[in-house]
Amino acid sequence: MTRPRWTPAGLRVTSIVVVLLVWEVAARWFLNPEFVSPPSKVLAAFPGLFADPKLTAAIGVFCAELATAFVIAVGLGTIVGLIVGSTRFSYRTLFPIVLLIYAIPQITVLPVFVLYFGIGTASKIAFGASHGIFPIILNVVSGLKSAPPQHVLSARTMGASRLQIVRRVLLPQLVPALFAGMRVSIAITLIGVVLAELYVSQNGIGYFTQNFSERFDPADLFGLVTILAVIAIVLSEGAHRLELHFNRWR
Amino acid sequence: MIQVGFFVLFFALWWLESVAGWINPIIVPHLQDVLTAFAGVVTSAETLGALGTTLSTFALAYGGAIVTGIAVGYAVSSSRLLTKTYEPVLAAIYTIPLIIFFPTFLLFFGIGVKSKIALGFLAAFFPIALNTIAGFTGVDDRLRIAALTFGATRVQMLRRVLFPGAFGIILTGLRIAFIPCFASVLAGEIIASTSGLGHEISYSAAMMEPARMFAYVFVAIFIAALFNFGLTTWEARRAHIAI
């Protein structure tokens, strides 16, 4: 009789099951139920979470904040990136300033955002967008820089107009760079929005995480956190697919 | 040079605004007030305590992540099966923004430093573990086999072959993990805490003392800039030696 051999997929599934079982046993019999919930209880809490119209509204608001912040980050980031990267002069003067601002750990200015934009959705959108804008700027600038100067020059020699150069030479370089930037951008826009939500929230997800914690209701809290994690995974996976799609022609 | 000019312009505009008083000082505090608050903040014992809390929290989180990250990375890279099984799992978890889990840490570890250590630890653990795996599995197989043939023990293999071969990539992992770890500790302190630099920032904001808040923000940015500067010069020197 031969010993059954482990495959990576089999071992992975087995270990995940083992972790869940250990968690279940530990949470059920050994740990304080006010602080930890076993996976079975978290699973059982989901219907209740989705049945609460205030909570589903909060998740909806969260998604709307995220979407708005992302659209602002991409739009504004593209414009700034085009301005910074379009001429040598603007690149030399503005790009160091962009890098300087990017180097500041943004979390330190979160209270400033709340001070300016209030405790409502505006501060979450602004803080999320302030995170997501940098990958867009950096990628648009590097996309413009990556267009080989010979191509621009030869297009010009053959009598291409300015518009034609932009459309036929620069844009094809720009699109893949933009999508690469968007993939990074969506992930850190999410971080920005979550940070702002957790910092202060009236009726968003931050309000509910705090509420569940104060009620010592770990099953609901874990459930909500799982929903957020799923949103994050779906977004990053989707952005990854999109990026692959737009890079395929290369 | 341009960056210095930008600073000068920024502060000149701010000073101009303070003198002219266009905007409500609650929104944009006067530059003079912030400077006064900054002087007060820098010289106060309170700040030293807050700084101590933040830095010790960071040191524990980062140090813990280095030890466990390298240990887990070594264990996972010790066989091909384990690498193929767990490397994708670690990489997948790394793509989830870990700040999402902070509320559960708060509930589990409490509002004290432990929840920040946990957040900072996780922020640093994944890049360190993933880079360690990449480093160890990237060591040339011929070197490994040669060492085995000469009868190298496990420890000798680790000390003489694997570590020297993977050192550069592991160090890169440590560098990548540094700033996210520090930012996570600050984030945790700003969101919910009882002490630390981040606590002082959010507390001054809640007390409607924007001048003090800005003073603490500048302290935090200064420390982060110092860390960044140290890392880049260290890395530049290392690159120089490597060449």
PDB file of N, CA, C and O in Angstrom, chain A residues 6-8 11-12 15 35-36 92-93 96-97 100 104-105 107-109 111-112 115-116 190-191 194-195 198-199 209 213 216 218 221-222 225 228 232-233, chain B residues 2-3 6-7 26-28 81 84-86 88-89 96-97 99-101 103-104 107-108 183 186-187 190-191 201-202 205 213-214 217 220-221 224 228:
ATOM      1  N   TRP A   6       0.335  14.196  -0.213  1.00  0.00           N
ATOM      2  CA  TRP A   6      -0.361  15.479  -0.087  1.00  0.00           C
ATOM      3  C   TRP A   6      -0.170  16.299  -1.365  1.00  0.00           C
ATOM      4  O   TRP A   6       0.920  16.363  -1.898  1.00  0.00           O
ATOM      5  N   THR A   7      -1.249  16.921  -1.812  1.00  0.00           N
ATOM      6  CA  THR A   7      -1.104  17.915  -2.875  1.00  0.00           C
ATOM      7  C   THR A   7      -1.222  19.291  -2.213  1.00  0.00           C
ATOM      8  O   THR A   7      -1.829  19.421  -1.155  1.00  0.00           O
ATOM      9  N   PRO A   8      -0.643  20.339  -2.839  1.00  0.00           N
ATOM     10  CA  PRO A   8      -0.749  21.668  -2.230  1.00  0.00           C
ATOM     11  C   PRO A   8      -2.191  22.079  -1.967  1.00  0.00           C
ATOM     12  O   PRO A   8      -2.509  22.559  -0.876  1.00  0.00           O
ATOM     13  N   LEU A  11      -3.637  20.077   0.993  1.00  0.00           N
ATOM     14  CA  LEU A  11      -3.057  20.493   2.264  1.00  0.00           C
ATOM     15  C   LEU A  11      -3.602  21.854   2.679  1.00  0.00           C
ATOM     16  O   LEU A  11      -3.874  22.107   3.858  1.00  0.00           O
ATOM     17  N   ARG A  12      -3.784  22.729   1.668  1.00  0.00           N
ATOM     18  CA  ARG A  12      -4.281  24.080   1.956  1.00  0.00           C
ATOM     19  C   ARG A  12      -5.685  24.014   2.552  1.00  0.00           C
ATOM     20  O   ARG A  12      -5.961  24.594   3.600  1.00  0.00           O
ATOM     21  N   SER A  15      -5.596  22.548   6.014  1.00  0.00           N
ATOM     22  CA  SER A  15      -5.137  23.462   7.065  1.00  0.00           C
ATOM     23  C   SER A  15      -6.179  24.509   7.398  1.00  0.00           C
ATOM     24  O   SER A  15      -6.328  24.887   8.556  1.00  0.00           O
ATOM     25  N   PHE A  35     -15.601  38.420  23.807  1.00  0.00           N
ATOM     26  CA  PHE A  35     -14.561  38.990  22.954  1.00  0.00           C
ATOM     27  C   PHE A  35     -14.344  38.234  21.646  1.00  0.00           C
ATOM     28  O   PHE A  35     -13.881  38.797  20.679  1.00  0.00           O
ATOM     29  N   VAL A  36     -14.651  36.946  21.650  1.00  0.00           N
ATOM     30  CA  VAL A  36     -14.434  36.140  20.441  1.00  0.00           C
ATOM     31  C   VAL A  36     -15.670  35.289  20.180  1.00  0.00           C
ATOM     32  O   VAL A  36     -16.315  34.836  21.109  1.00  0.00           O
ATOM     33  N   ARG A  92       9.930  68.582 -13.871  1.00  0.00           N
ATOM     34  CA  ARG A  92      11.046  68.914 -12.977  1.00  0.00           C
ATOM     35  C   ARG A  92      10.596  69.708 -11.771  1.00  0.00           C
ATOM     36  O   ARG A  92      11.138  69.541 -10.682  1.00  0.00           O
ATOM     37  N   THR A  93       9.619  70.602 -11.947  1.00  0.00           N
ATOM     38  CA  THR A  93       9.220  71.440 -10.816  1.00  0.00           C
ATOM     39  C   THR A  93       8.175  70.758  -9.948  1.00  0.00           C
ATOM     40  O   THR A  93       8.245  70.826  -8.729  1.00  0.00           O
ATOM     41  N   PRO A  96       8.788  66.543  -7.880  1.00  0.00           N
ATOM     42  CA  PRO A  96       9.359  66.434  -6.527  1.00  0.00           C
ATOM     43  C   PRO A  96       8.359  66.816  -5.434  1.00  0.00           C
ATOM     44  O   PRO A  96       8.365  66.224  -4.345  1.00  0.00           O
ATOM     45  N   ILE A  97       7.492  67.783  -5.750  1.00  0.00           N
ATOM     46  CA  ILE A  97       6.498  68.209  -4.754  1.00  0.00           C
ATOM     47  C   ILE A  97       5.481  67.088  -4.519  1.00  0.00           C
ATOM     48  O   ILE A  97       5.107  66.788  -3.386  1.00  0.00           O
ATOM     49  N   LEU A 100       7.097  64.564  -2.407  1.00  0.00           N
ATOM     50  CA  LEU A 100       7.229  65.064  -1.040  1.00  0.00           C
ATOM     51  C   LEU A 100       5.938  64.858  -0.259  1.00  0.00           C
ATOM     52  O   LEU A 100       5.934  64.350   0.868  1.00  0.00           O
ATOM     53  N   ILE A 104       4.472  61.827   3.171  1.00  0.00           N
ATOM     54  CA  ILE A 104       3.879  62.093   4.479  1.00  0.00           C
ATOM     55  C   ILE A 104       2.920  60.959   4.836  1.00  0.00           C
ATOM     56  O   ILE A 104       2.074  60.599   4.029  1.00  0.00           O
ATOM     57  N   PRO A 105       3.051  60.354   6.023  1.00  0.00           N
ATOM     58  CA  PRO A 105       2.072  59.337   6.399  1.00  0.00           C
ATOM     59  C   PRO A 105       0.701  59.997   6.578  1.00  0.00           C
ATOM     60  O   PRO A 105       0.504  60.799   7.488  1.00  0.00           O
ATOM     61  N   ILE A 107      -2.181  59.157   7.510  1.00  0.00           N
ATOM     62  CA  ILE A 107      -3.032  58.926   8.672  1.00  0.00           C
ATOM     63  C   ILE A 107      -2.913  60.071   9.670  1.00  0.00           C
ATOM     64  O   ILE A 107      -3.867  60.408  10.363  1.00  0.00           O
ATOM     65  N   THR A 108      -1.746  60.730   9.727  1.00  0.00           N
ATOM     66  CA  THR A 108      -1.567  61.807  10.706  1.00  0.00           C
ATOM     67  C   THR A 108      -2.492  62.983  10.429  1.00  0.00           C
ATOM     68  O   THR A 108      -2.811  63.739  11.334  1.00  0.00           O
ATOM     69  N   VAL A 109      -2.905  63.174   9.170  1.00  0.00           N
ATOM     70  CA  VAL A 109      -3.749  64.328   8.863  1.00  0.00           C
ATOM     71  C   VAL A 109      -5.236  63.968   8.822  1.00  0.00           C
ATOM     72  O   VAL A 109      -6.068  64.797   8.461  1.00  0.00           O
ATOM     73  N   PRO A 111      -7.426  63.663  11.286  1.00  0.00           N
ATOM     74  CA  PRO A 111      -8.248  64.618  12.047  1.00  0.00           C
ATOM     75  C   PRO A 111      -8.414  65.954  11.320  1.00  0.00           C
ATOM     76  O   PRO A 111      -9.456  66.609  11.467  1.00  0.00           O
ATOM     77  N   VAL A 112      -7.407  66.352  10.537  1.00  0.00           N
ATOM     78  CA  VAL A 112      -7.516  67.599   9.770  1.00  0.00           C
ATOM     79  C   VAL A 112      -8.646  67.479   8.750  1.00  0.00           C
ATOM     80  O   VAL A 112      -9.459  68.398   8.582  1.00  0.00           O
ATOM     81  N   LEU A 115     -11.858  67.784  10.485  1.00  0.00           N
ATOM     82  CA  LEU A 115     -12.053  69.188  10.860  1.00  0.00           C
ATOM     83  C   LEU A 115     -12.597  69.986   9.677  1.00  0.00           C
ATOM     84  O   LEU A 115     -13.479  70.830   9.829  1.00  0.00           O
ATOM     85  N   TYR A 116     -12.085  69.721   8.482  1.00  0.00           N
ATOM     86  CA  TYR A 116     -12.479  70.501   7.303  1.00  0.00           C
ATOM     87  C   TYR A 116     -13.784  70.014   6.692  1.00  0.00           C
ATOM     88  O   TYR A 116     -14.605  70.813   6.273  1.00  0.00           O
ATOM     89  N   LEU A 190      -9.728  52.254  -0.479  1.00  0.00           N
ATOM     90  CA  LEU A 190     -10.485  51.491   0.523  1.00  0.00           C
ATOM     91  C   LEU A 190      -9.901  51.690   1.918  1.00  0.00           C
ATOM     92  O   LEU A 190     -10.633  51.924   2.883  1.00  0.00           O
ATOM     93  N   ILE A 191      -8.568  51.642   2.023  1.00  0.00           N
ATOM     94  CA  ILE A 191      -7.925  51.868   3.320  1.00  0.00           C
ATOM     95  C   ILE A 191      -8.306  53.246   3.850  1.00  0.00           C
ATOM     96  O   ILE A 191      -8.684  53.397   5.017  1.00  0.00           O
ATOM     97  N   VAL A 194     -11.962  53.318   5.007  1.00  0.00           N
ATOM     98  CA  VAL A 194     -12.137  52.551   6.251  1.00  0.00           C
ATOM     99  C   VAL A 194     -11.549  53.312   7.435  1.00  0.00           C
ATOM    100  O   VAL A 194     -12.172  53.407   8.501  1.00  0.00           O
ATOM    101  N   LEU A 195     -10.354  53.866   7.256  1.00  0.00           N
ATOM    102  CA  LEU A 195      -9.731  54.631   8.345  1.00  0.00           C
ATOM    103  C   LEU A 195     -10.647  55.761   8.800  1.00  0.00           C
ATOM    104  O   LEU A 195     -10.877  55.951   9.996  1.00  0.00           O
ATOM    105  N   LEU A 198     -13.686  54.403  10.646  1.00  0.00           N
ATOM    106  CA  LEU A 198     -13.400  53.927  11.996  1.00  0.00           C
ATOM    107  C   LEU A 198     -13.114  55.089  12.935  1.00  0.00           C
ATOM    108  O   LEU A 198     -13.370  55.015  14.133  1.00  0.00           O
ATOM    109  N   TYR A 199     -12.544  56.179  12.371  1.00  0.00           N
ATOM    110  CA  TYR A 199     -12.183  57.316  13.218  1.00  0.00           C
ATOM    111  C   TYR A 199     -13.434  57.988  13.762  1.00  0.00           C
ATOM    112  O   TYR A 199     -13.574  58.211  14.954  1.00  0.00           O
ATOM    113  N   THR A 209     -19.317  49.073  13.885  1.00  0.00           N
ATOM    114  CA  THR A 209     -18.232  48.320  14.522  1.00  0.00           C
ATOM    115  C   THR A 209     -18.107  48.737  15.984  1.00  0.00           C
ATOM    116  O   THR A 209     -17.914  47.907  16.867  1.00  0.00           O
ATOM    117  N   SER A 213     -18.945  46.413  19.303  1.00  0.00           N
ATOM    118  CA  SER A 213     -17.910  46.222  20.322  1.00  0.00           C
ATOM    119  C   SER A 213     -18.430  46.606  21.689  1.00  0.00           C
ATOM    120  O   SER A 213     -18.170  45.924  22.681  1.00  0.00           O
ATOM    121  N   PHE A 216     -20.484  44.130  23.270  1.00  0.00           N
ATOM    122  CA  PHE A 216     -19.777  42.852  23.396  1.00  0.00           C
ATOM    123  C   PHE A 216     -20.457  41.780  22.557  1.00  0.00           C
ATOM    124  O   PHE A 216     -20.840  40.726  23.045  1.00  0.00           O
ATOM    125  N   PRO A 218     -19.383  39.953  19.578  1.00  0.00           N
ATOM    126  CA  PRO A 218     -18.344  39.638  18.599  1.00  0.00           C
ATOM    127  C   PRO A 218     -18.872  38.955  17.338  1.00  0.00           C
ATOM    128  O   PRO A 218     -18.289  39.141  16.266  1.00  0.00           O
ATOM    129  N   LEU A 221     -19.868  41.626  15.000  1.00  0.00           N
ATOM    130  CA  LEU A 221     -18.680  42.383  14.601  1.00  0.00           C
ATOM    131  C   LEU A 221     -17.850  41.589  13.595  1.00  0.00           C
ATOM    132  O   LEU A 221     -17.462  42.103  12.541  1.00  0.00           O
ATOM    133  N   PHE A 222     -17.595  40.315  13.911  1.00  0.00           N
ATOM    134  CA  PHE A 222     -16.819  39.476  13.000  1.00  0.00           C
ATOM    135  C   PHE A 222     -17.531  39.353  11.656  1.00  0.00           C
ATOM    136  O   PHE A 222     -16.903  39.350  10.599  1.00  0.00           O
ATOM    137  N   VAL A 225     -17.026  42.569   9.712  1.00  0.00           N
ATOM    138  CA  VAL A 225     -15.638  42.637   9.241  1.00  0.00           C
ATOM    139  C   VAL A 225     -15.432  41.682   8.069  1.00  0.00           C
ATOM    140  O   VAL A 225     -14.736  42.009   7.099  1.00  0.00           O
ATOM    141  N   LEU A 228     -16.728  43.269   4.948  1.00  0.00           N
ATOM    142  CA  LEU A 228     -15.769  44.256   4.445  1.00  0.00           C
ATOM    143  C   LEU A 228     -14.601  43.577   3.733  1.00  0.00           C
ATOM    144  O   LEU A 228     -14.157  44.021   2.667  1.00  0.00           O
ATOM    145  N   ALA A 232     -13.345  43.933  -0.119  1.00  0.00           N
ATOM    146  CA  ALA A 232     -11.960  44.249  -0.487  1.00  0.00           C
ATOM    147  C   ALA A 232     -11.405  43.227  -1.469  1.00  0.00           C
ATOM    148  O   ALA A 232     -10.758  43.586  -2.466  1.00  0.00           O
ATOM    149  N   ILE A 233     -11.684  41.929  -1.206  1.00  0.00           N
ATOM    150  CA  ILE A 233     -11.148  40.875  -2.077  1.00  0.00           C
ATOM    151  C   ILE A 233     -11.762  40.980  -3.473  1.00  0.00           C
ATOM    152  O   ILE A 233     -11.059  40.917  -4.481  1.00  0.00           O
TER     153      ILE A 233
ATOM    154  N   ILE B   2      13.782  72.389  -5.139  1.00  0.00           N
ATOM    155  CA  ILE B   2      12.398  72.763  -5.392  1.00  0.00           C
ATOM    156  C   ILE B   2      11.546  72.465  -4.174  1.00  0.00           C
ATOM    157  O   ILE B   2      10.632  73.212  -3.830  1.00  0.00           O
ATOM    158  N   GLN B   3      11.895  71.367  -3.508  1.00  0.00           N
ATOM    159  CA  GLN B   3      11.109  70.986  -2.334  1.00  0.00           C
ATOM    160  C   GLN B   3      11.257  72.021  -1.234  1.00  0.00           C
ATOM    161  O   GLN B   3      10.294  72.350  -0.542  1.00  0.00           O
ATOM    162  N   PHE B   6       9.161  74.905  -2.168  1.00  0.00           N
ATOM    163  CA  PHE B   6       7.756  74.605  -1.922  1.00  0.00           C
ATOM    164  C   PHE B   6       7.409  74.842  -0.461  1.00  0.00           C
ATOM    165  O   PHE B   6       6.388  75.443  -0.134  1.00  0.00           O
ATOM    166  N   PHE B   7       8.306  74.380   0.431  1.00  0.00           N
ATOM    167  CA  PHE B   7       8.112  74.593   1.862  1.00  0.00           C
ATOM    168  C   PHE B   7       8.002  76.078   2.186  1.00  0.00           C
ATOM    169  O   PHE B   7       7.100  76.511   2.899  1.00  0.00           O
ATOM    170  N   ILE B  26     -10.281  78.319  13.676  1.00  0.00           N
ATOM    171  CA  ILE B  26     -10.586  76.936  14.064  1.00  0.00           C
ATOM    172  C   ILE B  26     -10.245  76.003  12.902  1.00  0.00           C
ATOM    173  O   ILE B  26      -9.761  74.886  13.087  1.00  0.00           O
ATOM    174  N   ILE B  27     -10.486  76.489  11.683  1.00  0.00           N
ATOM    175  CA  ILE B  27     -10.223  75.680  10.493  1.00  0.00           C
ATOM    176  C   ILE B  27      -8.732  75.705  10.168  1.00  0.00           C
ATOM    177  O   ILE B  27      -8.096  74.658  10.046  1.00  0.00           O
ATOM    178  N   VAL B  28      -8.182  76.893   9.990  1.00  0.00           N
ATOM    179  CA  VAL B  28      -6.746  77.013   9.765  1.00  0.00           C
ATOM    180  C   VAL B  28      -6.172  77.883  10.885  1.00  0.00           C
ATOM    181  O   VAL B  28      -6.318  79.095  10.857  1.00  0.00           O
ATOM    182  N   LEU B  81       6.484  21.398  -1.062  1.00  0.00           N
ATOM    183  CA  LEU B  81       5.043  21.236  -0.820  1.00  0.00           C
ATOM    184  C   LEU B  81       4.525  22.378   0.056  1.00  0.00           C
ATOM    185  O   LEU B  81       3.510  23.000  -0.253  1.00  0.00           O
ATOM    186  N   LYS B  84       4.412  25.662  -1.869  1.00  0.00           N
ATOM    187  CA  LYS B  84       3.292  25.718  -2.815  1.00  0.00           C
ATOM    188  C   LYS B  84       1.957  25.838  -2.098  1.00  0.00           C
ATOM    189  O   LYS B  84       1.001  26.394  -2.632  1.00  0.00           O
ATOM    190  N   THR B  85       1.887  25.290  -0.880  1.00  0.00           N
ATOM    191  CA  THR B  85       0.625  25.316  -0.148  1.00  0.00           C
ATOM    192  C   THR B  85       0.371  26.683   0.492  1.00  0.00           C
ATOM    193  O   THR B  85      -0.698  27.264   0.339  1.00  0.00           O
ATOM    194  N   TYR B  86       1.385  27.188   1.217  1.00  0.00           N
ATOM    195  CA  TYR B  86       1.112  28.338   2.084  1.00  0.00           C
ATOM    196  C   TYR B  86       1.506  29.687   1.497  1.00  0.00           C
ATOM    197  O   TYR B  86       0.988  30.712   1.930  1.00  0.00           O
ATOM    198  N   PRO B  88       0.751  31.034  -1.441  1.00  0.00           N
ATOM    199  CA  PRO B  88      -0.431  31.729  -1.979  1.00  0.00           C
ATOM    200  C   PRO B  88      -1.381  32.217  -0.890  1.00  0.00           C
ATOM    201  O   PRO B  88      -2.010  33.263  -1.052  1.00  0.00           O
ATOM    202  N   VAL B  89      -1.474  31.458   0.211  1.00  0.00           N
ATOM    203  CA  VAL B  89      -2.368  31.873   1.297  1.00  0.00           C
ATOM    204  C   VAL B  89      -1.872  33.187   1.894  1.00  0.00           C
ATOM    205  O   VAL B  89      -2.632  34.146   2.073  1.00  0.00           O
ATOM    206  N   ILE B  96      -5.535  41.887   1.422  1.00  0.00           N
ATOM    207  CA  ILE B  96      -6.662  42.481   2.157  1.00  0.00           C
ATOM    208  C   ILE B  96      -6.115  43.611   3.032  1.00  0.00           C
ATOM    209  O   ILE B  96      -5.151  43.401   3.759  1.00  0.00           O
ATOM    210  N   PRO B  97      -6.724  44.808   2.955  1.00  0.00           N
ATOM    211  CA  PRO B  97      -6.272  45.878   3.851  1.00  0.00           C
ATOM    212  C   PRO B  97      -6.548  45.500   5.303  1.00  0.00           C
ATOM    213  O   PRO B  97      -7.693  45.345   5.703  1.00  0.00           O
ATOM    214  N   ILE B  99      -6.404  46.951   8.058  1.00  0.00           N
ATOM    215  CA  ILE B  99      -7.063  47.904   8.958  1.00  0.00           C
ATOM    216  C   ILE B  99      -8.517  47.491   9.180  1.00  0.00           C
ATOM    217  O   ILE B  99      -9.107  47.777  10.224  1.00  0.00           O
ATOM    218  N   ILE B 100      -9.098  46.759   8.211  1.00  0.00           N
ATOM    219  CA  ILE B 100     -10.472  46.269   8.349  1.00  0.00           C
ATOM    220  C   ILE B 100     -10.645  45.465   9.638  1.00  0.00           C
ATOM    221  O   ILE B 100     -11.684  45.517  10.290  1.00  0.00           O
ATOM    222  N   PHE B 101      -9.598  44.731  10.020  1.00  0.00           N
ATOM    223  CA  PHE B 101      -9.719  43.842  11.180  1.00  0.00           C
ATOM    224  C   PHE B 101      -9.496  44.564  12.508  1.00  0.00           C
ATOM    225  O   PHE B 101      -9.632  43.962  13.574  1.00  0.00           O
ATOM    226  N   PRO B 103     -11.183  46.706  14.330  1.00  0.00           N
ATOM    227  CA  PRO B 103     -12.232  46.650  15.363  1.00  0.00           C
ATOM    228  C   PRO B 103     -12.232  45.350  16.161  1.00  0.00           C
ATOM    229  O   PRO B 103     -12.445  45.375  17.377  1.00  0.00           O
ATOM    230  N   THR B 104     -11.933  44.235  15.493  1.00  0.00           N
ATOM    231  CA  THR B 104     -11.899  42.969  16.236  1.00  0.00           C
ATOM    232  C   THR B 104     -10.700  42.931  17.184  1.00  0.00           C
ATOM    233  O   THR B 104     -10.793  42.384  18.276  1.00  0.00           O
ATOM    234  N   LEU B 107     -11.625  44.872  20.241  1.00  0.00           N
ATOM    235  CA  LEU B 107     -12.488  44.111  21.128  1.00  0.00           C
ATOM    236  C   LEU B 107     -11.681  43.061  21.880  1.00  0.00           C
ATOM    237  O   LEU B 107     -11.839  42.873  23.082  1.00  0.00           O
ATOM    238  N   PHE B 108     -10.783  42.400  21.161  1.00  0.00           N
ATOM    239  CA  PHE B 108     -10.059  41.269  21.732  1.00  0.00           C
ATOM    240  C   PHE B 108      -8.928  41.725  22.653  1.00  0.00           C
ATOM    241  O   PHE B 108      -8.767  41.214  23.755  1.00  0.00           O
ATOM    242  N   ALA B 183       2.970  53.452  10.315  1.00  0.00           N
ATOM    243  CA  ALA B 183       1.693  54.116  10.003  1.00  0.00           C
ATOM    244  C   ALA B 183       0.532  53.390  10.669  1.00  0.00           C
ATOM    245  O   ALA B 183      -0.419  54.031  11.126  1.00  0.00           O
ATOM    246  N   LEU B 186       0.359  54.369  14.314  1.00  0.00           N
ATOM    247  CA  LEU B 186      -0.235  55.710  14.407  1.00  0.00           C
ATOM    248  C   LEU B 186      -1.738  55.651  14.142  1.00  0.00           C
ATOM    249  O   LEU B 186      -2.533  56.285  14.848  1.00  0.00           O
ATOM    250  N   ALA B 187      -2.126  54.878  13.129  1.00  0.00           N
ATOM    251  CA  ALA B 187      -3.552  54.768  12.771  1.00  0.00           C
ATOM    252  C   ALA B 187      -4.348  54.214  13.947  1.00  0.00           C
ATOM    253  O   ALA B 187      -5.393  54.749  14.316  1.00  0.00           O
ATOM    254  N   ILE B 190      -4.701  56.837  16.575  1.00  0.00           N
ATOM    255  CA  ILE B 190      -5.618  57.929  16.233  1.00  0.00           C
ATOM    256  C   ILE B 190      -7.060  57.455  16.353  1.00  0.00           C
ATOM    257  O   ILE B 190      -7.930  58.172  16.843  1.00  0.00           O
ATOM    258  N   ILE B 191      -7.339  56.223  15.924  1.00  0.00           N
ATOM    259  CA  ILE B 191      -8.714  55.731  15.938  1.00  0.00           C
ATOM    260  C   ILE B 191      -9.191  55.481  17.367  1.00  0.00           C
ATOM    261  O   ILE B 191     -10.265  55.939  17.754  1.00  0.00           O
ATOM    262  N   ILE B 201      -2.807  63.574  18.822  1.00  0.00           N
ATOM    263  CA  ILE B 201      -3.360  64.234  17.636  1.00  0.00           C
ATOM    264  C   ILE B 201      -4.884  64.239  17.701  1.00  0.00           C
ATOM    265  O   ILE B 201      -5.530  65.283  17.591  1.00  0.00           O
ATOM    266  N   SER B 202      -5.473  63.053  17.900  1.00  0.00           N
ATOM    267  CA  SER B 202      -6.937  62.990  17.848  1.00  0.00           C
ATOM    268  C   SER B 202      -7.556  63.649  19.077  1.00  0.00           C
ATOM    269  O   SER B 202      -8.639  64.222  19.006  1.00  0.00           O
ATOM    270  N   ALA B 205      -7.637  67.320  18.462  1.00  0.00           N
ATOM    271  CA  ALA B 205      -8.693  67.601  17.484  1.00  0.00           C
ATOM    272  C   ALA B 205     -10.056  67.589  18.173  1.00  0.00           C
ATOM    273  O   ALA B 205     -10.886  68.469  17.954  1.00  0.00           O
ATOM    274  N   MET B 213      -3.039  70.374  17.656  1.00  0.00           N
ATOM    275  CA  MET B 213      -3.133  69.205  16.779  1.00  0.00           C
ATOM    276  C   MET B 213      -2.090  69.285  15.666  1.00  0.00           C
ATOM    277  O   MET B 213      -1.370  68.326  15.407  1.00  0.00           O
ATOM    278  N   PHE B 214      -2.011  70.486  15.032  1.00  0.00           N
ATOM    279  CA  PHE B 214      -1.038  70.637  13.949  1.00  0.00           C
ATOM    280  C   PHE B 214       0.380  70.454  14.463  1.00  0.00           C
ATOM    281  O   PHE B 214       1.229  69.865  13.788  1.00  0.00           O
ATOM    282  N   VAL B 217       0.890  66.842  14.674  1.00  0.00           N
ATOM    283  CA  VAL B 217       0.988  66.290  13.320  1.00  0.00           C
ATOM    284  C   VAL B 217       2.394  66.516  12.776  1.00  0.00           C
ATOM    285  O   VAL B 217       3.007  65.620  12.189  1.00  0.00           O
ATOM    286  N   ALA B 220       4.794  64.059  14.284  1.00  0.00           N
ATOM    287  CA  ALA B 220       4.647  62.717  13.695  1.00  0.00           C
ATOM    288  C   ALA B 220       5.269  62.670  12.298  1.00  0.00           C
ATOM    289  O   ALA B 220       5.982  61.722  11.956  1.00  0.00           O
ATOM    290  N   ILE B 221       4.999  63.709  11.501  1.00  0.00           N
ATOM    291  CA  ILE B 221       5.545  63.747  10.145  1.00  0.00           C
ATOM    292  C   ILE B 221       7.069  63.821  10.198  1.00  0.00           C
ATOM    293  O   ILE B 221       7.765  63.154   9.428  1.00  0.00           O
ATOM    294  N   ALA B 224       8.416  60.388  10.949  1.00  0.00           N
ATOM    295  CA  ALA B 224       8.306  59.520   9.768  1.00  0.00           C
ATOM    296  C   ALA B 224       9.359  59.908   8.735  1.00  0.00           C
ATOM    297  O   ALA B 224       9.985  59.043   8.119  1.00  0.00           O
ATOM    298  N   ASN B 228      12.284  57.643   7.184  1.00  0.00           N
ATOM    299  CA  ASN B 228      12.423  57.501   5.738  1.00  0.00           C
ATOM    300  C   ASN B 228      13.829  57.848   5.291  1.00  0.00           C
ATOM    301  O   ASN B 228      14.448  57.142   4.501  1.00  0.00           O
TER     302      ASN B 228
END
